[in-house]
Short mmCIF file of C-alpha atoms and ligand atoms in Angstrom, two decimals:
data_model
loop_
_atom_site.label_atom_id
_atom_site.label_comp_id
_atom_site.label_asym_id
_atom_site.label_seq_id
_atom_site.Cartn_x
_atom_site.Cartn_y
_atom_site.Cartn_z
CA MET A 270 92.85 101.16 136.06
CA ASP A 271 95.44 99.12 134.16
CA THR A 272 94.73 95.68 135.50
CA SER A 273 96.71 93.22 133.38
CA ASP A 274 95.30 89.74 132.93
CA PHE A 275 96.83 87.94 130.02
CA SER A 276 94.95 84.76 130.14
CA LYS A 277 92.45 87.19 128.59
CA PRO A 278 92.34 88.02 124.85
CA VAL A 279 94.05 91.10 123.41
CA LEU A 280 92.37 93.10 120.66
CA GLY A 281 94.76 94.13 117.85
CA ILE A 282 94.01 97.08 115.55
CA GLU A 283 95.94 97.98 112.37
CA THR A 284 95.15 101.24 110.51
CA SER A 285 98.56 102.59 109.46
CA CYS A 286 97.91 102.69 105.71
CA ASP A 287 95.21 101.28 103.43
CA GLU A 288 94.05 98.14 105.26
CA THR A 289 91.84 98.05 108.33
CA GLY A 290 92.87 94.93 110.25
CA VAL A 291 91.40 93.62 113.51
CA ALA A 292 92.31 90.47 115.44
CA LEU A 293 91.86 88.79 118.80
CA LEU A 294 94.68 86.81 120.32
CA ARG A 295 95.09 85.04 123.64
CA TRP A 296 98.78 85.14 124.57
CA GLN A 297 100.44 81.70 124.57
CA PRO A 298 104.24 81.94 124.79
CA ASP A 299 104.99 78.49 123.34
CA ALA A 300 102.59 78.57 120.40
CA PRO A 301 101.41 82.15 119.79
CA GLY A 302 99.58 81.18 116.59
CA ARG A 303 97.29 78.83 118.49
CA GLY A 304 96.13 81.77 120.57
CA LEU A 305 94.70 83.53 117.52
CA LEU A 306 90.94 83.61 118.07
CA ALA A 307 89.80 85.74 115.11
CA HIS A 308 91.17 88.02 112.45
CA VAL A 309 89.34 90.18 109.92
CA LEU A 310 90.60 92.57 107.28
CA TYR A 311 89.15 95.22 105.04
CA SER A 312 91.34 96.39 102.16
CA GLN A 313 90.83 99.87 100.68
CA ILE A 314 92.44 98.94 97.35
CA LYS A 315 89.32 99.78 95.29
CA LEU A 316 88.97 103.16 97.01
CA HIS A 317 92.47 104.29 95.98
CA ALA A 318 92.73 102.53 92.59
CA ASP A 319 91.43 105.50 90.54
CA TYR A 320 94.14 107.73 92.03
CA GLY A 321 97.02 105.29 91.36
CA GLY A 322 98.10 105.35 95.02
CA VAL A 323 96.89 105.79 98.59
CA VAL A 324 95.09 109.11 99.25
CA PRO A 325 95.70 109.73 102.99
CA GLU A 326 92.50 111.67 103.69
CA LEU A 327 90.34 109.01 102.02
CA ALA A 328 92.22 106.30 103.91
CA SER A 329 91.53 107.94 107.29
CA ARG A 330 87.84 108.40 106.57
CA ASP A 331 87.46 104.81 105.45
CA HIS A 332 89.17 103.51 108.61
CA VAL A 333 86.60 105.54 110.59
CA ARG A 334 83.80 103.81 108.69
CA LYS A 335 85.16 100.27 108.87
CA LEU A 336 86.98 99.93 112.19
CA LEU A 337 84.16 99.47 114.70
CA PRO A 338 82.12 97.12 112.47
CA LEU A 339 85.28 95.02 112.08
CA VAL A 340 85.85 94.98 115.85
CA ARG A 341 82.27 93.74 116.28
CA GLU A 342 82.80 91.13 113.57
CA ALA A 343 86.00 89.83 115.16
CA LEU A 344 84.35 89.61 118.59
CA ALA A 345 81.41 87.74 117.06
CA GLN A 346 83.75 85.32 115.25
CA ALA A 347 85.51 84.54 118.52
CA GLY A 348 82.24 84.41 120.48
CA LEU A 349 83.46 87.15 122.81
CA ALA A 350 82.05 90.36 124.30
CA PRO A 351 84.06 93.57 124.85
CA ALA A 352 84.11 92.84 128.59
CA ASP A 353 86.12 89.66 127.89
CA LEU A 354 89.10 91.68 126.62
CA GLY A 355 92.29 91.86 128.69
CA GLY A 356 94.02 94.59 126.68
CA VAL A 357 94.05 96.56 123.45
CA ALA A 358 96.96 96.92 120.99
CA TYR A 359 96.92 99.37 118.10
CA THR A 360 99.50 100.45 115.51
CA ALA A 361 100.96 103.74 116.77
CA GLY A 362 103.44 104.21 113.86
CA PRO A 363 105.11 104.46 111.48
CA GLY A 364 102.45 105.29 108.92
CA LEU A 365 99.99 107.93 107.73
CA VAL A 366 99.23 110.23 110.65
CA GLY A 367 95.48 110.51 110.08
CA ALA A 368 95.11 106.79 109.52
CA LEU A 369 97.13 105.97 112.64
CA LEU A 370 95.02 108.38 114.71
CA VAL A 371 91.83 106.47 113.85
CA GLY A 372 93.14 103.19 115.29
CA ALA A 373 94.91 104.87 118.20
CA ALA A 374 91.87 106.93 119.22
CA ALA A 375 89.47 103.99 118.97
CA GLY A 376 91.87 101.54 120.64
CA ARG A 377 92.93 103.83 123.47
CA ALA A 378 89.34 104.93 124.16
CA LEU A 379 88.04 101.35 124.16
CA ALA A 380 90.76 100.28 126.60
CA TRP A 381 89.97 103.23 128.85
CA ALA A 382 86.25 102.45 128.81
CA LEU A 383 86.90 98.78 129.64
CA GLY A 384 89.53 99.55 132.29
CA VAL A 385 92.21 97.44 130.58
CA PRO A 386 95.74 98.41 129.48
CA ALA A 387 96.51 99.61 125.97
CA ILE A 388 99.73 99.52 123.99
CA GLY A 389 100.85 101.35 120.85
CA VAL A 390 102.65 98.89 118.57
CA HIS A 391 105.44 99.65 116.07
CA HIS A 392 104.08 98.50 112.69
CA MET A 393 107.44 97.03 111.61
CA GLU A 394 107.78 95.11 114.89
CA GLY A 395 104.39 93.65 114.02
CA HIS A 396 105.68 92.52 110.60
CA LEU A 397 108.89 91.22 112.15
CA LEU A 398 107.04 89.06 114.67
CA ALA A 399 104.37 87.80 112.22
CA PRO A 400 106.23 84.50 111.55
CA LEU A 401 105.69 83.68 115.24
CA LEU A 402 102.02 83.14 114.36
CA GLU A 403 102.97 80.00 112.38
CA ASP A 404 103.71 76.50 113.68
CA ASP A 405 107.31 75.92 114.78
CA PRO A 406 108.00 79.65 115.31
CA PRO A 407 111.57 81.01 115.08
CA ALA A 408 113.42 81.81 118.31
CA PRO A 409 115.87 84.74 118.51
CA PRO A 410 118.61 85.32 117.58
CA PHE A 411 117.66 85.66 113.94
CA VAL A 412 117.99 88.05 111.01
CA ALA A 413 114.79 89.58 109.64
CA LEU A 414 114.31 90.83 106.10
CA LEU A 415 111.49 93.37 106.30
CA VAL A 416 110.24 94.29 102.85
CA SER A 417 107.05 96.29 102.60
CA GLY A 418 105.66 99.25 100.67
CA GLY A 419 107.42 101.71 102.95
CA HIS A 420 110.49 99.81 104.17
CA SER A 421 113.33 97.54 103.07
CA MET A 422 115.39 96.61 106.08
CA LEU A 423 117.66 93.92 107.38
CA VAL A 424 117.42 93.67 111.15
CA GLU A 425 119.40 91.65 113.66
CA VAL A 426 116.93 90.37 116.27
CA LYS A 427 118.44 89.30 119.58
CA GLY A 428 115.13 89.30 121.42
CA ILE A 429 111.81 91.15 121.54
CA GLY A 430 112.69 94.86 121.26
CA ARG A 431 116.41 94.12 120.86
CA TYR A 432 116.80 95.18 117.26
CA ARG A 433 119.83 96.42 115.32
CA ILE A 434 119.28 97.72 111.81
CA LEU A 435 121.95 96.18 109.58
CA GLY A 436 120.77 97.70 106.32
CA ASP A 437 118.10 100.12 105.16
CA THR A 438 116.91 101.55 101.89
CA LEU A 439 118.58 104.71 100.62
CA ASP A 440 115.62 105.58 98.40
CA ASP A 441 112.64 103.45 97.28
CA ALA A 442 111.51 100.49 99.39
CA ALA A 443 111.24 97.12 97.63
CA GLY A 444 107.42 97.23 97.53
CA GLU A 445 107.49 100.81 96.34
CA ALA A 446 109.86 99.78 93.51
CA PHE A 447 107.42 97.01 92.53
CA ASP A 448 104.49 99.46 92.60
CA LYS A 449 106.23 102.26 90.67
CA THR A 450 107.63 99.89 88.04
CA ALA A 451 104.21 98.35 87.55
CA LYS A 452 102.69 101.81 87.18
CA LEU A 453 105.16 102.92 84.52
CA MET A 454 104.23 99.85 82.46
CA GLY A 455 100.56 100.76 82.81
CA LEU A 456 99.50 98.18 85.41
CA PRO A 457 96.73 99.19 87.84
CA TYR A 458 97.40 100.05 91.51
CA PRO A 459 98.65 98.31 93.61
CA GLY A 460 101.11 97.12 91.04
CA GLY A 461 103.35 94.81 93.11
CA PRO A 462 101.19 91.66 93.09
CA ALA A 463 100.05 92.34 89.48
CA LEU A 464 103.65 92.70 88.30
CA ALA A 465 104.65 89.51 90.10
CA LYS A 466 101.80 87.65 88.40
CA LEU A 467 102.77 89.00 85.01
CA ALA A 468 106.41 88.00 85.59
CA GLU A 469 105.32 84.34 85.63
CA GLN A 470 104.68 84.63 81.87
CA GLY A 471 107.99 86.42 81.19
CA ARG A 472 110.71 84.62 79.24
CA PRO A 473 114.02 84.17 81.06
CA GLY A 474 116.92 86.23 79.68
CA ALA A 475 114.82 88.48 77.42
CA PHE A 476 115.95 91.49 79.51
CA HIS A 477 118.58 91.94 82.18
CA PHE A 478 118.76 94.62 84.87
CA SER A 479 121.55 95.27 87.37
CA ARG A 480 121.54 94.09 91.00
CA PRO A 481 121.89 97.48 92.73
CA MET A 482 124.67 97.90 95.32
CA THR A 483 125.70 94.25 95.35
CA ASP A 484 129.11 95.07 93.82
CA ARG A 485 130.32 96.75 97.03
CA PRO A 486 130.23 95.74 100.69
CA GLY A 487 127.35 96.80 102.93
CA LEU A 488 123.77 95.90 103.58
CA ASP A 489 121.88 98.99 102.42
CA PHE A 490 119.49 98.89 99.47
CA SER A 491 118.77 101.29 96.61
CA PHE A 492 116.07 100.51 94.08
CA SER A 493 115.33 103.81 92.36
CA GLY A 494 118.03 103.31 89.68
CA LEU A 495 116.52 99.95 88.80
CA LYS A 496 113.19 101.65 88.18
CA THR A 497 114.91 104.05 85.75
CA GLN A 498 116.55 101.13 83.91
CA VAL A 499 113.15 99.53 83.52
CA LEU A 500 111.62 102.78 82.28
CA LEU A 501 114.27 103.14 79.56
CA ALA A 502 114.00 99.50 78.49
CA TRP A 503 110.21 99.76 78.38
CA GLN A 504 110.18 103.03 76.42
CA GLN A 505 112.62 101.64 73.84
CA SER A 506 110.70 98.36 73.43
CA ASP A 507 107.73 97.41 71.24
CA GLN A 508 105.56 97.60 74.43
CA SER A 509 103.74 94.39 73.52
CA GLY A 510 102.06 92.17 76.10
CA GLN A 511 104.87 89.64 75.93
CA THR A 512 107.50 92.38 76.35
CA ARG A 513 105.67 93.68 79.42
CA ALA A 514 105.83 90.20 80.94
CA ASP A 515 109.51 89.82 79.94
CA VAL A 516 110.42 93.14 81.57
CA ALA A 517 108.40 92.24 84.68
CA ARG A 518 110.28 88.97 84.96
CA ALA A 519 113.73 90.59 84.59
CA PHE A 520 112.79 93.28 87.11
CA GLU A 521 111.52 90.73 89.64
CA GLU A 522 114.68 88.63 89.19
CA ALA A 523 116.86 91.70 89.79
CA ILE A 524 115.04 92.65 93.01
CA VAL A 525 114.88 89.08 94.32
CA ASP A 526 118.57 88.40 93.53
CA THR A 527 119.57 91.62 95.28
CA LEU A 528 117.54 90.74 98.37
CA VAL A 529 118.93 87.19 98.47
CA ILE A 530 122.54 88.42 98.18
CA LYS A 531 122.02 90.90 101.05
CA CYS A 532 120.29 88.31 103.25
CA ARG A 533 123.23 85.92 102.83
CA ARG A 534 125.63 88.74 103.71
CA ALA A 535 123.61 89.66 106.80
CA LEU A 536 123.58 86.03 108.01
CA GLU A 537 127.33 85.84 107.46
CA ALA A 538 127.94 89.15 109.27
CA THR A 539 125.89 88.16 112.34
CA GLY A 540 126.55 84.42 112.42
CA ALA A 541 122.77 83.83 112.65
CA ARG A 542 121.38 80.64 111.08
CA ARG A 543 117.72 81.69 111.01
CA LEU A 544 116.19 84.14 108.55
CA VAL A 545 112.74 85.64 108.97
CA ILE A 546 111.08 87.22 105.94
CA ALA A 547 108.14 89.57 106.49
CA GLY A 548 106.22 92.50 105.00
CA GLY A 549 104.13 92.69 101.84
CA VAL A 550 106.93 91.75 99.43
CA GLY A 551 107.43 88.62 101.56
CA ALA A 552 104.34 87.36 99.74
CA ASN A 553 106.37 87.26 96.51
CA ARG A 554 106.67 83.66 95.35
CA ARG A 555 110.03 84.00 93.61
CA LEU A 556 111.54 85.61 96.72
CA ARG A 557 110.18 82.83 98.95
CA ALA A 558 111.45 80.09 96.62
CA GLU A 559 114.90 81.63 96.10
CA LEU A 560 115.49 82.25 99.81
CA ALA A 561 114.31 78.77 100.77
CA ALA A 562 116.63 77.28 98.11
CA ALA A 563 119.60 79.38 99.31
CA GLY A 564 118.88 78.23 102.87
CA GLY A 565 118.86 74.60 101.73
CA ARG A 566 122.23 75.04 100.01
CA GLU A 567 123.91 77.08 102.72
CA GLY A 568 122.45 75.65 105.90
CA PHE A 569 120.21 78.43 107.18
CA ARG A 570 116.52 78.12 107.93
CA THR A 571 113.87 80.42 106.51
CA TYR A 572 110.64 81.43 108.26
CA PHE A 573 107.78 83.09 106.40
CA PRO A 574 104.37 84.15 107.64
CA ARG A 575 101.41 82.78 105.64
CA LEU A 576 100.58 85.09 102.71
CA ALA A 577 97.74 86.86 104.57
CA PHE A 578 100.14 87.80 107.39
CA CYS A 579 102.87 89.12 105.04
CA THR A 580 100.75 92.11 104.04
CA ASP A 581 99.21 94.38 106.69
CA ASN A 582 96.91 92.67 109.18
CA GLY A 583 95.57 92.94 112.72
CA ALA A 584 96.95 89.59 113.91
CA MET A 585 100.58 90.75 113.90
CA ILE A 586 99.60 93.85 115.93
CA ALA A 587 97.62 91.75 118.44
CA LEU A 588 100.65 89.47 118.78
CA ALA A 589 103.28 92.21 119.26
CA GLY A 590 100.94 94.01 121.67
CA ALA A 591 100.13 90.86 123.64
CA ILE A 592 103.83 90.11 124.13
CA ARG A 593 104.54 93.61 125.42
CA LEU A 594 101.41 93.71 127.61
CA ALA A 595 102.36 90.33 129.08
CA HIS A 596 105.70 91.91 130.03
CA GLY A 597 103.91 94.70 131.88
CA GLN A 598 104.42 97.37 129.23
CA HIS A 599 101.56 99.70 128.35
CA GLN A 600 100.71 103.23 127.27
CA ASP A 601 99.46 105.98 129.55
CA GLU A 602 96.01 107.46 129.05
CA ARG A 603 96.54 109.65 126.02
CA ILE A 604 96.27 109.23 122.30
CA GLN A 605 99.70 109.41 120.71
CA VAL A 606 101.00 108.31 117.29
CA PHE A 607 104.46 108.35 115.71
CA PRO A 608 104.31 108.73 111.89
CA ARG A 609 108.10 108.27 111.88
CA TRP A 610 109.46 105.92 114.53
CA ASP A 611 112.90 104.36 114.84
CA LEU A 612 112.66 100.58 115.33
CA GLU A 613 115.91 100.56 117.32
CA SER A 614 114.42 102.91 119.91
CA LEU A 615 111.92 100.31 121.18
CA PRO A 616 112.41 98.97 124.70
CA ALA A 617 113.32 95.33 125.24
CA ALA A 618 110.50 93.08 126.52
O1 KG4 B 220 103.45 95.33 104.30
P1 KG4 B 220 102.48 95.90 103.33
O2 KG4 B 220 101.13 95.26 103.19
O3 KG4 B 220 102.22 97.42 103.61
C1 KG4 B 220 103.19 98.28 104.08
O4 KG4 B 220 103.46 98.28 105.31
O5 KG4 B 220 103.77 98.97 103.21
O6 KG4 B 220 103.24 95.89 101.92
C2 KG4 B 220 102.63 96.32 100.75
C3 KG4 B 220 103.63 96.22 99.62
C4 KG4 B 220 103.15 96.89 98.34
O7 KG4 B 220 104.19 97.70 97.83
C5 KG4 B 220 102.84 95.71 97.41
O8 KG4 B 220 103.00 96.01 96.07
C6 KG4 B 220 103.86 94.70 97.89
O9 KG4 B 220 103.89 94.85 99.29
N1 KG4 B 220 103.49 93.31 97.52
C7 KG4 B 220 104.19 92.55 96.65
C8 KG4 B 220 103.49 91.31 96.55
N2 KG4 B 220 102.39 91.37 97.37
C9 KG4 B 220 102.42 92.61 97.95
N3 KG4 B 220 105.32 92.79 95.98
C10 KG4 B 220 105.80 91.82 95.19
N4 KG4 B 220 105.19 90.61 95.03
C11 KG4 B 220 104.05 90.32 95.69
N5 KG4 B 220 103.48 89.12 95.53
ZN1 ZN B 221 103.10 96.96 106.54
#
């Protein structure tokens, strides 16, 4: 049944949260990005906006509606037929269980029908490897800053599947802090990008918030106290448009500063000279600029995925899956998802 042939394209499916992402990638070890044949994305933002956050049941149903049309669209873009596929990769966790099951069921069933191997991909490994889709990809060892809606992590990467978590969030993830802070100032869901845009009009120094947990050693993060500081400052202010922008700017500076300080510490602790930034908050312009500047000053190199591959997408899942399939790893013939899944438990490839 599982006949591996990795000159053939791998289909990647992402359905862990509120984006349906599909991509096709032909595995090329030296330049993985050049093997990307198609990628398409459908975002459910409008669907969840009225509720101020992702409604899991609605997310699952919408993945059901959108996934197969997107698979057809990606195949058409690449000029391929299902029979051309060499394997199928789908996000198996972490994420919303119902949403994950849509991608896992469709992906595993399609692979079974085509007689090709399938692999369940760890969503955060997908994010972590996304910079490999760009020109001049980073080679391990490197440190990865993974900052998304659900995670804020610093990871030492010695190779594919050889991950050590250096620091994790004790409460809110960085993206979650952006979203919650935006919400308490009345910005629409998803607040992160809106708050970042607003911050561009904020005046420097109008407000100042603390850089949580930077006054003691360690690489863990905590952002929930920062959110409370913002809430108090906002409630006690005149709540004008300019004030909202000023608070947004001070909040963004506090988060970005904190992340930069921890990245520098992680590089120092591991001796690595390469820093990969990935996950939705990796799309933040201030974070990208500050980390690139710190790298220039201190002699480390920064690697970012393009903006579309910072947030959830199918290309990163196709890539992570293609690498593992090319190393002979695959899933047996059952549909299995892991809503919580430890990144360190992955096998090396
Ligand atoms: O990686 P992602 O697409 O989904 C998860 O796996 O969680 O990350 C989404 C998160 C959201 O919290 C969103 O507000 C945040 O990334 N985000 C941003 C920006 N773009 C997306 N946060 C700050 N600045 C941005 N430009
Ligand atoms: Zn994600």
